[in-house]
Every structure is written in C-alpha cells, then in structure tokens.
C-alpha cells in the first residue's frame, strides 16, 4: 500500500535581521524624524549649503560625467524592472510563485512611503536656484513649500538613495538562489557588496552632483535602511498562499 506524505508548513515567523530586534528600526525612525524636525525648524541649512558650494567648486567635466554615469545605479524604474525580471526567471526555474513576492511587496512599500514623503515635505533641490523655478538660493533650503508646483519640490528624502537600498537588497535576495539553480554559489561577501556598494555610490554621487542636499541623502539612507529591514524580516517561504497555488509554492530563500 502506497504511503503519501503531506508537507505542512509551520506558522510563518519573521526572519532574523542584524542587528537583531526592533530597537535598531526605532533608532532609524527616530533619526529620520529628528532630522526632519531639525530641517523644519531651519537647522542644518548651513551644512547643506556648505556641501553644495564645495561640490559646485570641485566639479570638473570629467568627474561630473563619471558621477553622472555612476548615479544611474540608483534609477528606480530600471532597478524595479531588473528585480522583477530576476523574480520571474527564478519563479520559472523553480516553478514557484514565491520569488515574485519580494519585487511586488518592495514596489508597494516604496510607492507608499518615498513618494508621499517627498510630496509632504515639499523641499526644492539645490538646482532649483539655477533652473526652473529659479528660486533665490535661500528659498531652496526650507521644507514644506507647498505653494510650489509638486514637480519642483520633491527633494526630501532622496528617492535615489532609498530606492537603491531597497532594490539592491531585493536583487541580492533573488540573485543568490538564482545562481544556485545553475550550480553556482554567491559568496556572502558578494551578497554584502551588492547590498552596500551601489547605495553608497548613489549617495555620494547624487550629493556631489548637487541633485540633492546632503540631508536629503541622509534621510534617504535612513528611510531605505528602515524599509530594507522590514523586507528582510518577511518569511517569503512561509507566507500563506491561496490553495490553488499549492504545488507552485516551492521555497527559494533557504541558505540565501
């Protein structure tokens, strides 16, 4: 008599992150709120202005173009498409819908946080004094300039930096198991490099080019790290799926 074995998944538990615990998330959130309050009360403007003035005085043509090319690492739309493509490819290779979940959740999370924060804080970019809307230099620094058209006041926090942290985290999550499907392993230092190096490059270049104030980039860093930690906690392999997807729910993060 043939025996049939049924695999029952346990209750989904949050995946571990480092540093462990929610205290670090609270620290990131507190720092982001504190930075926003400081800017709202017109503090740190001198630091932002000094960094922009220094960058403007030290931006020869060669380094400008190098920085501009490197800054493409933080383009949100291409990163979204790349993560989605990796998710689809891994889903096909494993015959599982689970690899599609991280890009979808990451897209929703960034859509609901980065954009609304930009609109709410309504801060112009440093370049708003040399191109439309041609504001006086001192007027480019404050937050909450809701009298400006939305397109001219979306500098805080830096979406380039926040998106880079989130999407390179998703790419690293998917790339490691994808390589395993072809018999290759992704070394742990390389996973870390994928997560860390591009966001740091984007933070440096977007500030150096004068496309964001330094505090915009720092805020993007804090927000991106917070969102990344939330995504890294998600138990992708154990999330409950509809019954009709049973048999298409193979796990993919083991040993990733």
Tab-separated table of C-alpha atoms in Angstrom:
chain	number	residue	atom	x	y	z
A	1	UNK	CA	0.000	0.000	0.000
A	2	UNK	CA	1.495	3.339	-1.085
A	3	UNK	CA	2.023	5.946	1.587
A	4	UNK	CA	1.501	9.577	0.775
A	5	UNK	CA	3.403	12.273	2.593
A	6	UNK	CA	1.914	15.697	3.094
A	7	UNK	CA	4.211	18.588	3.857
A	8	UNK	CA	2.702	21.045	6.270
A	9	UNK	CA	4.373	24.402	6.709
A	10	UNK	CA	4.618	25.743	10.216
A	11	UNK	CA	3.389	29.134	11.249
A	12	UNK	CA	5.235	31.884	9.408
A	13	UNK	CA	7.833	33.527	11.615
A	14	UNK	CA	9.733	36.717	10.921
A	15	UNK	CA	13.207	36.138	9.539
A	16	UNK	CA	16.156	37.320	11.646
A	17	UNK	CA	17.969	40.548	10.827
A	18	UNK	CA	21.189	42.068	12.082
A	19	UNK	CA	21.332	43.933	14.381
A	20	UNK	CA	18.586	41.816	15.904
A	21	UNK	CA	15.495	43.283	17.494
A	22	UNK	CA	13.279	46.260	16.757
A	23	UNK	CA	15.413	48.739	18.658
A	24	UNK	CA	17.506	49.448	15.573
A	25	UNK	CA	14.395	50.094	13.469
A	26	UNK	CA	13.187	52.507	16.146
A	27	UNK	CA	16.595	54.200	16.115
A	28	UNK	CA	16.416	54.685	12.328
A	29	UNK	CA	12.875	56.042	12.537
A	30	UNK	CA	13.798	58.376	15.400
A	31	UNK	CA	16.799	59.666	13.476
A	32	UNK	CA	14.645	60.293	10.394
A	33	UNK	CA	12.005	62.132	12.415
A	34	UNK	CA	14.700	64.109	14.260
A	35	UNK	CA	16.383	65.121	11.009
A	36	UNK	CA	13.044	66.211	9.537
A	37	UNK	CA	12.220	68.278	12.631
A	38	UNK	CA	15.661	69.895	12.541
A	39	UNK	CA	15.171	70.935	8.922
A	40	UNK	CA	11.609	72.073	9.555
A	41	UNK	CA	12.965	74.408	12.248
A	42	UNK	CA	15.629	75.674	9.814
A	43	UNK	CA	18.602	73.893	11.342
A	44	UNK	CA	21.431	72.241	9.353
A	45	UNK	CA	20.906	74.632	6.426
A	46	UNK	CA	24.495	75.883	6.761
A	47	UNK	CA	25.812	72.330	6.446
A	48	UNK	CA	23.697	71.668	3.344
A	49	UNK	CA	24.772	74.926	1.729
A	50	UNK	CA	28.455	74.353	2.520
A	51	UNK	CA	28.401	70.882	0.936
A	52	UNK	CA	26.670	72.133	-2.215
A	53	UNK	CA	29.035	75.103	-2.538
A	54	UNK	CA	32.060	72.827	-2.142
A	55	UNK	CA	30.724	70.400	-4.756
A	56	UNK	CA	29.980	73.247	-7.181
A	57	UNK	CA	33.574	74.454	-6.814
A	58	UNK	CA	35.097	70.979	-7.295
A	59	UNK	CA	33.189	69.526	-10.231
A	60	UNK	CA	35.358	69.445	-13.372
A	61	UNK	CA	33.837	67.990	-16.532
A	62	UNK	CA	35.493	64.578	-16.173
A	63	UNK	CA	34.336	63.922	-12.619
A	64	UNK	CA	30.904	65.321	-13.424
A	65	UNK	CA	30.350	62.711	-16.122
A	66	UNK	CA	31.829	59.912	-14.048
A	67	UNK	CA	29.477	60.794	-11.198
A	68	UNK	CA	26.542	61.104	-13.558
A	69	UNK	CA	27.153	57.638	-15.033
A	70	UNK	CA	27.635	56.060	-11.604
A	71	UNK	CA	24.442	57.727	-10.382
A	72	UNK	CA	22.496	55.610	-12.870
A	73	UNK	CA	22.921	52.798	-10.325
A	74	UNK	CA	20.121	54.450	-8.361
A	75	UNK	CA	17.465	54.769	-11.065
A	76	UNK	CA	14.308	53.391	-9.503
A	77	UNK	CA	12.474	52.220	-12.641
A	78	UNK	CA	15.359	50.150	-14.111
A	79	UNK	CA	16.050	48.631	-10.691
A	80	UNK	CA	12.389	47.717	-10.318
A	81	UNK	CA	12.370	46.064	-13.746
A	82	UNK	CA	15.625	44.222	-13.023
A	83	UNK	CA	14.315	42.874	-9.711
A	84	UNK	CA	11.041	41.868	-11.364
A	85	UNK	CA	12.928	40.088	-14.166
A	86	UNK	CA	15.037	38.164	-11.660
A	87	UNK	CA	11.888	37.229	-9.761
A	88	UNK	CA	10.194	35.960	-12.923
A	89	UNK	CA	13.267	34.000	-14.020
A	90	UNK	CA	13.657	32.359	-10.615
A	91	UNK	CA	9.917	31.635	-10.481
A	92	UNK	CA	10.113	29.862	-13.839
A	93	UNK	CA	13.184	27.850	-12.880
A	94	UNK	CA	11.705	26.755	-9.540
A	95	UNK	CA	8.099	26.558	-10.779
A	96	UNK	CA	7.126	28.628	-7.773
A	97	UNK	CA	5.290	31.928	-7.383
A	98	UNK	CA	7.179	32.840	-4.228
A	99	UNK	CA	10.114	34.607	-5.964
A	100	UNK	CA	7.578	37.056	-7.395
A	101	UNK	CA	6.581	38.237	-3.926
A	102	UNK	CA	9.663	40.345	-2.960
A	103	UNK	CA	9.551	42.653	-6.028
A	104	UNK	CA	5.797	43.129	-5.655
A	105	UNK	CA	5.957	43.909	-1.933
A	106	UNK	CA	9.028	46.144	-2.352
A	107	UNK	CA	7.275	48.101	-5.099
A	108	UNK	CA	4.218	48.644	-2.945
A	109	UNK	CA	6.288	49.604	0.084
A	110	UNK	CA	8.373	52.188	-1.784
A	111	UNK	CA	5.312	53.538	-3.564
A	112	UNK	CA	3.516	54.141	-0.272
A	113	UNK	CA	6.449	55.745	1.542
A	114	UNK	CA	9.063	57.530	-0.585
A	115	UNK	CA	6.741	59.427	-2.923
A	116	UNK	CA	4.246	60.583	-0.279
A	117	UNK	CA	7.086	61.763	1.984
A	118	UNK	CA	8.543	63.797	-0.873
A	119	UNK	CA	5.201	65.451	-1.572
A	120	UNK	CA	4.508	66.091	2.123
A	121	UNK	CA	7.918	67.639	2.908
A	122	UNK	CA	7.900	69.707	-0.331
A	123	UNK	CA	11.575	70.675	-0.436
A	124	UNK	CA	13.238	72.022	-3.598
A	125	UNK	CA	16.537	70.616	-4.850
A	126	UNK	CA	19.728	72.708	-4.747
A	127	UNK	CA	19.465	73.185	-8.523
A	128	UNK	CA	16.106	74.973	-8.135
A	129	UNK	CA	18.034	78.253	-7.970
A	130	UNK	CA	19.737	77.815	-11.365
A	131	UNK	CA	16.855	76.297	-13.313
A	132	UNK	CA	13.109	76.314	-13.017
A	133	UNK	CA	11.534	77.563	-10.828
A	134	UNK	CA	14.636	79.841	-10.380
A	135	UNK	CA	14.227	80.398	-6.664
A	136	UNK	CA	16.509	82.652	-4.619
A	137	UNK	CA	19.258	80.405	-3.157
A	138	UNK	CA	17.983	80.867	0.401
A	139	UNK	CA	14.498	79.708	-0.631
A	140	UNK	CA	15.754	76.356	-1.917
A	141	UNK	CA	16.573	75.109	1.588
A	142	UNK	CA	13.318	75.052	3.640
A	143	UNK	CA	10.791	72.212	3.760
A	144	UNK	CA	7.014	72.434	3.334
A	145	UNK	CA	6.970	74.784	0.350
A	146	UNK	CA	3.547	73.634	-0.799
A	147	UNK	CA	3.000	76.804	-2.803
A	148	UNK	CA	5.477	75.460	-5.391
A	149	UNK	CA	4.378	73.052	-8.125
A	150	UNK	CA	4.835	69.470	-6.934
A	151	UNK	CA	7.431	68.741	-9.613
A	152	UNK	CA	9.761	71.407	-8.209
A	153	UNK	CA	9.616	70.390	-4.546
A	154	UNK	CA	10.341	66.667	-4.171
A	155	UNK	CA	13.914	66.586	-2.938
A	156	UNK	CA	13.477	65.216	0.597
A	157	UNK	CA	14.189	62.393	1.179
A	158	UNK	CA	16.389	61.265	-1.686
A	159	UNK	CA	14.460	58.652	-3.652
A	160	UNK	CA	17.644	57.606	-5.454
A	161	UNK	CA	19.289	56.571	-2.189
A	162	UNK	CA	16.232	54.964	-0.588
A	163	UNK	CA	15.344	53.058	-3.772
A	164	UNK	CA	18.911	51.856	-4.196
A	165	UNK	CA	18.970	50.337	-0.702
A	166	UNK	CA	15.610	48.621	-1.140
A	167	UNK	CA	16.072	47.322	-4.675
A	168	UNK	CA	19.656	46.108	-4.339
A	169	UNK	CA	18.517	44.255	-1.239
A	170	UNK	CA	15.784	42.539	-3.283
A	171	UNK	CA	18.227	41.838	-6.119
A	172	UNK	CA	20.683	40.211	-3.701
A	173	UNK	CA	17.846	38.151	-2.182
A	174	UNK	CA	16.869	36.784	-5.608
A	175	UNK	CA	20.285	36.523	-7.218
A	176	UNK	CA	21.741	34.079	-4.687
A	177	UNK	CA	19.055	31.370	-5.155
A	178	UNK	CA	19.005	32.009	-8.913
A	179	UNK	CA	22.707	31.199	-9.117
A	180	UNK	CA	22.094	28.043	-7.099
A	181	UNK	CA	19.699	26.820	-9.802
A	182	UNK	CA	22.669	26.665	-12.187
A	183	UNK	CA	25.005	25.067	-9.667
A	184	UNK	CA	26.764	28.241	-8.552
A	185	UNK	CA	27.000	29.841	-5.136
A	186	UNK	CA	27.064	33.542	-4.430
A	187	UNK	CA	29.725	34.224	-1.788
A	188	UNK	CA	28.459	36.004	1.277
A	189	UNK	CA	30.884	38.949	0.797
A	190	UNK	CA	29.491	39.432	-2.714
A	191	UNK	CA	25.918	39.495	-1.360
A	192	UNK	CA	27.008	42.186	1.091
A	193	UNK	CA	28.761	44.134	-1.665
A	194	UNK	CA	25.626	44.111	-3.828
A	195	UNK	CA	23.610	45.446	-0.921
A	196	UNK	CA	26.101	48.083	0.248
A	197	UNK	CA	28.290	49.420	-2.566
A	198	UNK	CA	25.690	50.722	-5.069
A	199	UNK	CA	23.678	52.661	-2.431
A	200	UNK	CA	26.851	54.294	-1.114
A	201	UNK	CA	27.887	55.237	-4.653
A	202	UNK	CA	24.448	56.694	-5.295
A	203	UNK	CA	24.504	58.646	-2.018
A	204	UNK	CA	27.886	60.142	-2.861
A	205	UNK	CA	27.148	60.976	-6.495
A	206	UNK	CA	23.667	62.418	-6.017
A	207	UNK	CA	25.065	64.778	-3.371
A	208	UNK	CA	28.191	65.626	-5.358
A	209	UNK	CA	26.147	66.449	-8.457
A	210	UNK	CA	24.012	68.867	-6.459
A	211	UNK	CA	20.815	66.991	-7.238
A	212	UNK	CA	20.063	66.602	-3.531
A	213	UNK	CA	21.082	68.312	-0.336
A	214	UNK	CA	23.291	66.248	1.955
A	215	UNK	CA	20.429	65.946	4.449
A	216	UNK	CA	18.165	64.671	1.644
A	217	UNK	CA	20.648	61.864	1.019
A	218	UNK	CA	20.993	61.079	4.728
A	219	UNK	CA	17.201	60.942	5.055
A	220	UNK	CA	17.061	58.608	2.047
A	221	UNK	CA	19.676	56.417	3.719
A	222	UNK	CA	17.713	56.214	6.971
A	223	UNK	CA	14.420	55.507	5.211
A	224	UNK	CA	15.992	52.959	2.859
A	225	UNK	CA	17.606	51.051	5.721
A	226	UNK	CA	14.316	51.001	7.605
A	227	UNK	CA	12.389	49.660	4.592
A	228	UNK	CA	15.134	47.135	3.849
A	229	UNK	CA	14.945	45.745	7.379
A	230	UNK	CA	11.180	45.368	7.083
A	231	UNK	CA	11.565	43.457	3.815
A	232	UNK	CA	14.347	41.257	5.164
A	233	UNK	CA	12.082	40.171	8.017
A	234	UNK	CA	9.378	38.834	5.715
A	235	UNK	CA	9.225	34.984	5.783
A	236	UNK	CA	8.882	34.668	2.000
A	237	UNK	CA	8.979	30.860	2.059
A	238	UNK	CA	6.212	30.538	4.640
A	239	UNK	CA	3.709	33.202	3.679
A	240	UNK	CA	0.268	31.628	3.234
A	241	UNK	CA	-0.829	31.402	-0.396
A	242	UNK	CA	-4.188	30.559	-1.966
A	243	UNK	CA	-4.975	26.844	-2.177
A	244	UNK	CA	-4.983	26.929	-5.981
A	245	UNK	CA	-1.271	27.769	-5.902
A	246	UNK	CA	-0.430	24.636	-3.943
A	247	UNK	CA	2.345	22.906	-5.822
A	248	UNK	CA	3.640	26.268	-7.042
A	249	UNK	CA	4.873	27.453	-3.662
A	250	UNK	CA	8.353	25.964	-3.530
A	251	UNK	CA	10.643	27.902	-1.108
A	252	UNK	CA	13.568	29.854	-2.516
A	253	UNK	CA	15.393	31.666	0.311
A	254	UNK	CA	16.956	28.644	2.043
A	255	UNK	CA	20.669	29.287	2.517
A	256	UNK	CA	20.316	32.567	0.611
